[in-house]
Short mmCIF file of C-alpha atoms in Angstrom, two decimals:
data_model
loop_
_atom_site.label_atom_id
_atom_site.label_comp_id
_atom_site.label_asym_id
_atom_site.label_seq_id
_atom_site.Cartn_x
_atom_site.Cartn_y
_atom_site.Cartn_z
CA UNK A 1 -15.73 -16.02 -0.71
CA UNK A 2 -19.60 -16.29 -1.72
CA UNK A 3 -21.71 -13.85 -0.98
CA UNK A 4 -24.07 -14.13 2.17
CA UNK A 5 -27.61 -15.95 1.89
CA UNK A 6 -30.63 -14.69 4.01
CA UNK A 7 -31.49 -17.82 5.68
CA UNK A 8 -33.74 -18.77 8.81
CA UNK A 9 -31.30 -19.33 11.72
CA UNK A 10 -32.54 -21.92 15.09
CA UNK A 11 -30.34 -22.05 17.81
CA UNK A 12 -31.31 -25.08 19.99
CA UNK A 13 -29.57 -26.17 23.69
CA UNK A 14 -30.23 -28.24 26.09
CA UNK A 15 -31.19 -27.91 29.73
CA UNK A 16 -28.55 -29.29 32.56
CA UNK A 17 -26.14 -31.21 29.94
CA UNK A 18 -23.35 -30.22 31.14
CA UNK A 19 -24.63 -31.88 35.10
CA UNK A 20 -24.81 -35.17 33.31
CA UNK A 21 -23.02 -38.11 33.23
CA UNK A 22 -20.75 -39.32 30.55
CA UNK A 23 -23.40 -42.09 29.44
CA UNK A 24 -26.39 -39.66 30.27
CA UNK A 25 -24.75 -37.27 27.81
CA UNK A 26 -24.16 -39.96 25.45
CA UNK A 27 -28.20 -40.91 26.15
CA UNK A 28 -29.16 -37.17 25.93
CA UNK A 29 -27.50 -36.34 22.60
CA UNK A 30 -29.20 -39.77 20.71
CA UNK A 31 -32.72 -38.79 22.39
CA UNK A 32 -31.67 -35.09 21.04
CA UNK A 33 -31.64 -36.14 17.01
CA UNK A 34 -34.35 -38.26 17.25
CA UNK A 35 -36.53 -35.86 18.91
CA UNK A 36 -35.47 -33.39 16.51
CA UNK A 37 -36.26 -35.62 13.33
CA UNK A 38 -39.26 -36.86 14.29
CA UNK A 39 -40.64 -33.56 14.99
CA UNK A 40 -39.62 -32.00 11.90
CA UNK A 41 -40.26 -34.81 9.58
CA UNK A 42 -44.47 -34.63 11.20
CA UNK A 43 -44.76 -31.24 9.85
CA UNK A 44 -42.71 -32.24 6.68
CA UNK A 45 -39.61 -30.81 7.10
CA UNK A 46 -36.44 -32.41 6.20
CA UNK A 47 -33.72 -31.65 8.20
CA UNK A 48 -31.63 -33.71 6.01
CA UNK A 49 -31.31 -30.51 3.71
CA UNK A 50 -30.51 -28.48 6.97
CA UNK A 51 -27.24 -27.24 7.31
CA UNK A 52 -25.94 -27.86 11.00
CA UNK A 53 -23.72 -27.06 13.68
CA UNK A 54 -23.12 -29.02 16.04
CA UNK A 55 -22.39 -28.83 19.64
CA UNK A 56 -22.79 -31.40 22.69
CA UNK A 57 -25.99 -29.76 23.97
CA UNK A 58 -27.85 -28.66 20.77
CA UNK A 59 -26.78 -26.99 17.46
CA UNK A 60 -26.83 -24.19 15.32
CA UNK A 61 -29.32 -24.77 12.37
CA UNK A 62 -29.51 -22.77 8.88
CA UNK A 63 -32.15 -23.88 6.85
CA UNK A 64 -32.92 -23.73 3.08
CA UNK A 65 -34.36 -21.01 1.48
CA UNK A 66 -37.40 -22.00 0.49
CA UNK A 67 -38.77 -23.38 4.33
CA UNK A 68 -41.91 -21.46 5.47
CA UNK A 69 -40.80 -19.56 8.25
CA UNK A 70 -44.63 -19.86 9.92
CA UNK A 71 -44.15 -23.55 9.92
CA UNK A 72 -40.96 -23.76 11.72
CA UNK A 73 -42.70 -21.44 14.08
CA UNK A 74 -45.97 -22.06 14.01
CA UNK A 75 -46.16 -26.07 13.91
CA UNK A 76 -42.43 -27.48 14.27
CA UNK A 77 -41.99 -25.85 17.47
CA UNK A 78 -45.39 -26.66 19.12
CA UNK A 79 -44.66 -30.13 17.56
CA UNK A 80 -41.09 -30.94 19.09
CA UNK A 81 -42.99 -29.59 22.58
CA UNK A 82 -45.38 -32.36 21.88
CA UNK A 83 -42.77 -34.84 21.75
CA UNK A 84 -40.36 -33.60 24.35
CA UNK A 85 -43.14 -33.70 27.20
CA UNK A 86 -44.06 -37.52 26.21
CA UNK A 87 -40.65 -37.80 26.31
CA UNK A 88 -40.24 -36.59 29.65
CA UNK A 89 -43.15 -38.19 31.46
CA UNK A 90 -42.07 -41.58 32.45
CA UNK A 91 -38.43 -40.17 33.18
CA UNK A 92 -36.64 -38.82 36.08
CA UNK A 93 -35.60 -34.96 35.83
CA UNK A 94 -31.51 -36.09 35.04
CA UNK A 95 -32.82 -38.09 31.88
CA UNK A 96 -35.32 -35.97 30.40
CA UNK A 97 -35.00 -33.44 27.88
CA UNK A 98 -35.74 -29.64 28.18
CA UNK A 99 -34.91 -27.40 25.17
CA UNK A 100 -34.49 -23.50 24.50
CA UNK A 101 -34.73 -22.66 21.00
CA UNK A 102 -34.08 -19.06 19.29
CA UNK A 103 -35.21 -18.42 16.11
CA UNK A 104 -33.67 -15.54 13.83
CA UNK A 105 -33.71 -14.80 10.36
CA UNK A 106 -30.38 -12.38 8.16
CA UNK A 107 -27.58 -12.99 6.16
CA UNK A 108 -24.74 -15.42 6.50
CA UNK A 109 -21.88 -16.95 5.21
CA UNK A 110 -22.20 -20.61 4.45
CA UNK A 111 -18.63 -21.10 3.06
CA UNK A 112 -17.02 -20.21 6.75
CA UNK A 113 -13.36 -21.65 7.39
CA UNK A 114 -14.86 -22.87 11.11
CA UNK A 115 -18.38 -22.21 11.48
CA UNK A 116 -20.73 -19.73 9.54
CA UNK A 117 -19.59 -16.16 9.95
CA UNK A 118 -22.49 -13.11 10.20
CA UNK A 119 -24.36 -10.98 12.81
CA UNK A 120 -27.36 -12.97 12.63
CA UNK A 121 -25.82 -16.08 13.82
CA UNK A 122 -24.33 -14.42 17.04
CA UNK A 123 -27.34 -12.72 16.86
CA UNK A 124 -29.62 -15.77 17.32
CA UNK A 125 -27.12 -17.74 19.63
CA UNK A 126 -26.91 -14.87 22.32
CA UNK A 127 -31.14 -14.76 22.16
CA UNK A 128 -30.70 -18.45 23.01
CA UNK A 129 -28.60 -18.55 25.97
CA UNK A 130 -30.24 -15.04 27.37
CA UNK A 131 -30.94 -15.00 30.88
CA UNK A 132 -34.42 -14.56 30.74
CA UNK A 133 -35.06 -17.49 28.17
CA UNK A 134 -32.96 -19.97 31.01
CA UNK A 135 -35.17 -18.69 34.00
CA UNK A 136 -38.32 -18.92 31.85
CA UNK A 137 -37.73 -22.89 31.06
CA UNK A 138 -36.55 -23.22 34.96
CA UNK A 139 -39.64 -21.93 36.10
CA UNK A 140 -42.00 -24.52 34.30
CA UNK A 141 -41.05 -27.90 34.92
CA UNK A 142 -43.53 -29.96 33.03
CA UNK A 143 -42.20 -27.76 29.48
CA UNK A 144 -40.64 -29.34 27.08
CA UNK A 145 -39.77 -25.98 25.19
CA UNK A 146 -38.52 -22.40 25.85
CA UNK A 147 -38.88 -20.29 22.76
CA UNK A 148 -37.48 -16.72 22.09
CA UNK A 149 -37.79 -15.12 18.49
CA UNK A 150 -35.77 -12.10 17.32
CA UNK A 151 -37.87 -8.76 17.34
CA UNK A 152 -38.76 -9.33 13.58
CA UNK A 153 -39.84 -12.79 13.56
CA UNK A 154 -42.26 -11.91 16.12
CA UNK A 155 -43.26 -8.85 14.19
CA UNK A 156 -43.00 -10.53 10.19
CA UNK A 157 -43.86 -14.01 11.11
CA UNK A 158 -45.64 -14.17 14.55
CA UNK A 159 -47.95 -12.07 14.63
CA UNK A 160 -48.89 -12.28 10.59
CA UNK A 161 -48.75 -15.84 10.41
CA UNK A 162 -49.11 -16.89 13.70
CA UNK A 163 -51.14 -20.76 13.07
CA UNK A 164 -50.58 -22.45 16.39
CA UNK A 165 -48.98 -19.73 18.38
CA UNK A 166 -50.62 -16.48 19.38
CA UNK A 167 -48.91 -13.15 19.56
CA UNK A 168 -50.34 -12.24 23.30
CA UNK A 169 -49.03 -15.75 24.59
CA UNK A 170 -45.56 -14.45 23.90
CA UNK A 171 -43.87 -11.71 26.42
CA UNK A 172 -41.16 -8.70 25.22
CA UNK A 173 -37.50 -9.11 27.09
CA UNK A 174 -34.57 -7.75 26.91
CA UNK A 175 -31.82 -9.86 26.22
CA UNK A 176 -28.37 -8.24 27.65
CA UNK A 177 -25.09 -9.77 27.12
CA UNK A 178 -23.00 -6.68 28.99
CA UNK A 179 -19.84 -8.43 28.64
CA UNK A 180 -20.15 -8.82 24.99
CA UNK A 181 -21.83 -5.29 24.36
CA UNK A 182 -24.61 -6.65 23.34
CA UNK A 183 -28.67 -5.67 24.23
CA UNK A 184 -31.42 -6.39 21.95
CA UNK A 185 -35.56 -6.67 22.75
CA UNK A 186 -37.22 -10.44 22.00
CA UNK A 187 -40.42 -11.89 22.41
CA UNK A 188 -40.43 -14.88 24.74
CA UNK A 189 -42.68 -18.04 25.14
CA UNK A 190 -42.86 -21.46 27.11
CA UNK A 191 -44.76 -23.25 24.45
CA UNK A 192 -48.29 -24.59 26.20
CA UNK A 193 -47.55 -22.62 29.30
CA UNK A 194 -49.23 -19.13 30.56
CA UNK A 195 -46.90 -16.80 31.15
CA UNK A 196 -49.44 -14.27 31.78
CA UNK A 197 -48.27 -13.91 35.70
CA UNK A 198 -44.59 -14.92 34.89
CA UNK A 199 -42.67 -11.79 35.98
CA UNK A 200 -38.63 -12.22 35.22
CA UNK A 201 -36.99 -12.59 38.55
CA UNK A 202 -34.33 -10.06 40.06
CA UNK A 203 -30.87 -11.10 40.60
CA UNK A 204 -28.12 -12.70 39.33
CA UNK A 205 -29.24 -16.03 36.80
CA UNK A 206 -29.77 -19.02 38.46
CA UNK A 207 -27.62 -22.17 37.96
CA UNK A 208 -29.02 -23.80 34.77
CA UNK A 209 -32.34 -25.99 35.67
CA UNK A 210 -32.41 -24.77 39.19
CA UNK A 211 -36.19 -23.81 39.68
CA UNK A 212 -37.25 -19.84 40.10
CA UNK A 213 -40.35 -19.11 41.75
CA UNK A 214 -43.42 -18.74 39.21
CA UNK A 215 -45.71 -17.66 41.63
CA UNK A 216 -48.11 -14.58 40.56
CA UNK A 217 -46.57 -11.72 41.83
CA UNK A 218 -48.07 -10.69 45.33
CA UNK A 219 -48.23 -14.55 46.63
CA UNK A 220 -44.33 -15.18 46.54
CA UNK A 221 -42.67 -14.40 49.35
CA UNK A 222 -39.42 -13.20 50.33
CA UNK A 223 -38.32 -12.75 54.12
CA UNK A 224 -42.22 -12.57 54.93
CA UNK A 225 -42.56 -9.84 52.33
CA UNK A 226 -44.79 -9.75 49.46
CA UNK A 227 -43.25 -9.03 46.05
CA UNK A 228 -45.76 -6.16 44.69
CA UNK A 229 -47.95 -6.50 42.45
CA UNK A 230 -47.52 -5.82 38.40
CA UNK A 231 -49.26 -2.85 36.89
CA UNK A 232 -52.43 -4.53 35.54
CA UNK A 233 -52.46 -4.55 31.60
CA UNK A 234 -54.79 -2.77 29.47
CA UNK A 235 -58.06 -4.37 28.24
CA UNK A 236 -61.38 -5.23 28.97
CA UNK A 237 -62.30 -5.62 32.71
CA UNK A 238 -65.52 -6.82 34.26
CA UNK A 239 -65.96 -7.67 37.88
CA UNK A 240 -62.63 -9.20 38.77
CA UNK A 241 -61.98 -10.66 34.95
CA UNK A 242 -60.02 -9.12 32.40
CA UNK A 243 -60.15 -9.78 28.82
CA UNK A 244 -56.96 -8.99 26.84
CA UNK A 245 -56.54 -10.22 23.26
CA UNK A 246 -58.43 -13.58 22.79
CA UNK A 247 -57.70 -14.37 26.78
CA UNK A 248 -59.69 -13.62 29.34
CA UNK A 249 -57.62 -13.34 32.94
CA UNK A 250 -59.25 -13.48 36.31
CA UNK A 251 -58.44 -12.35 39.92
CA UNK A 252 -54.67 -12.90 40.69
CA UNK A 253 -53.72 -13.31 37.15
CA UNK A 254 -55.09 -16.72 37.00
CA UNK A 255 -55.89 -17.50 33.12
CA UNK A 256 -59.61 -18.82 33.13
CA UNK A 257 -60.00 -19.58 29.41
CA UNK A 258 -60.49 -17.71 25.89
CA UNK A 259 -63.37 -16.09 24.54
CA UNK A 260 -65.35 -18.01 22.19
CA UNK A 261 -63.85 -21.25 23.09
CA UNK A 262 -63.46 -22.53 26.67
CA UNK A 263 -64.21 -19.93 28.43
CA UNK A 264 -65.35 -21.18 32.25
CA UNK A 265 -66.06 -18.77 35.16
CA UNK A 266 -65.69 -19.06 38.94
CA UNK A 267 -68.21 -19.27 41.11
CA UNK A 268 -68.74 -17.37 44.34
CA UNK A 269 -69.33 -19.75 47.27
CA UNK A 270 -72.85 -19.43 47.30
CA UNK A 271 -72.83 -21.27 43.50
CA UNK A 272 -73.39 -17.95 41.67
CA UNK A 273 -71.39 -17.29 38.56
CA UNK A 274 -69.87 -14.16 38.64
#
């Protein structure tokens, strides 16, 4: 037996597989590689030196030592988002391609009799197939990308090297697996999507795919009743707009832009900004 490696761990599975046909699965898992290796090869990766496992709907990736962990994070991510929603726009919902994708980092065993033994690898596989990650991706149907880090990428990788991806675009879950004793925090992001009025719904999971109300909290109804309203976050308020981070948030959670960039306010009806 060698001795374990610490190696970057991405879990990746697709959305609905298993409510495809034979020859859309056939389709789905071509489209799948290509995706993958055209993404990673723009931001000069080679996932010919990634070691792989395989499954019908995605696979379990460890990936060499020397990969920069911001640029799997930071640009291969926001990359294979790119390509998955061009991918998706001239196709009907049972062709196209939605991904989650966990990303972990620990020690593991590459010399495994049937897989690659460790705690990080069940580690990052049970952050990929976490409730919250699946209702996330259900709720945004243009996405091409669910992402969910473990608590220290966020912390070591995130938010010190964060290059495309901002650390207040991403939101803290828990990720509970009762049946397999298993409960761990992650930070959780629909790449390109605001999640700022994204509350995690209440219930049992829905079926893979099936859509889960978005709506800010307060607008979505259930049997004529109003869910309430969140606790509003700390930050900078003036008038009805709040400023958190680099974002600034207006009345009903609605994102109006960022500060210093593309920030745009509403008017009031009679054509005064406010």
């Amino acid at each position: 037996m060698r001795h374990p490696e610490r190696r970057l761990l991405i879990s990746v599975d697709m959305e609905r597989y298993s409510r495809r046909s034979n020859l859309q699965q056939y389709e789905a898992q071509q489209n799948f590689h290509t995706l993958l290796h055209a993404a990673a090869t723009e931001v000069g990766l080679d996932r010919v030196t990634w070691t792989t496992q395989q499954a019908g709907d995605g696979e379990l990736a460890i990936l060499p030592r020397d990969v920069p962990e911001s640029r799997v994070v930071g640009r291969f991510v926001p990359e294979l988002n790119r390509r998955l929603r061009a991918f998706n726009s001239d196709r009907t919902p049972p062709a196209q391609i939605r991904l989650r994708v966990a990303v972990h980092q620990g020690l593991v065993h590459l010399d495994g009799a049937n897989g690659f033994p460790g705690h990080a690898v069940v580690h990052v596989c049970r952050l990929c197939d976490a409730k919250p990650v699946r209702q996330a991706l259900a709720a945004f149907p243009d996405a091409g990308v669910a992402l969910v880090v473990s608590m220290e990428m966020y912390r070591d990788v995130v938010c010190e090297y964060p290059e495309e991806m901002r650390p207040e675009r991403f939101r803290r879950i828990e990720v509970e697996h009762p049946e397999k004793e298993f409960r761990e925090p992650a930070w959780l992001y629909v790449v390109d999507e605001d999640m700022s009025s994204w509350p995690p719904p209440e219930g049992p999971s829905p079926p893979d795919g099936d859509p889960v109300d978005a709506r800010p909290a307060g607008q979505a109804g259930t049997g004529g009743q109003a869910r309430p309203a969140p606790a509003v976050a700390p930050g900078i308020r003036t008038g009805d707009i709040r400023v958190r981070g680099q974002s600034a948030i207006g009345a009903g959670a609605m994102a109006i832009g960022e500060i210093g960039r593309d920030l745009n306010l509403r008017a009031d009806r009679d054509g005064r900004d406010r």
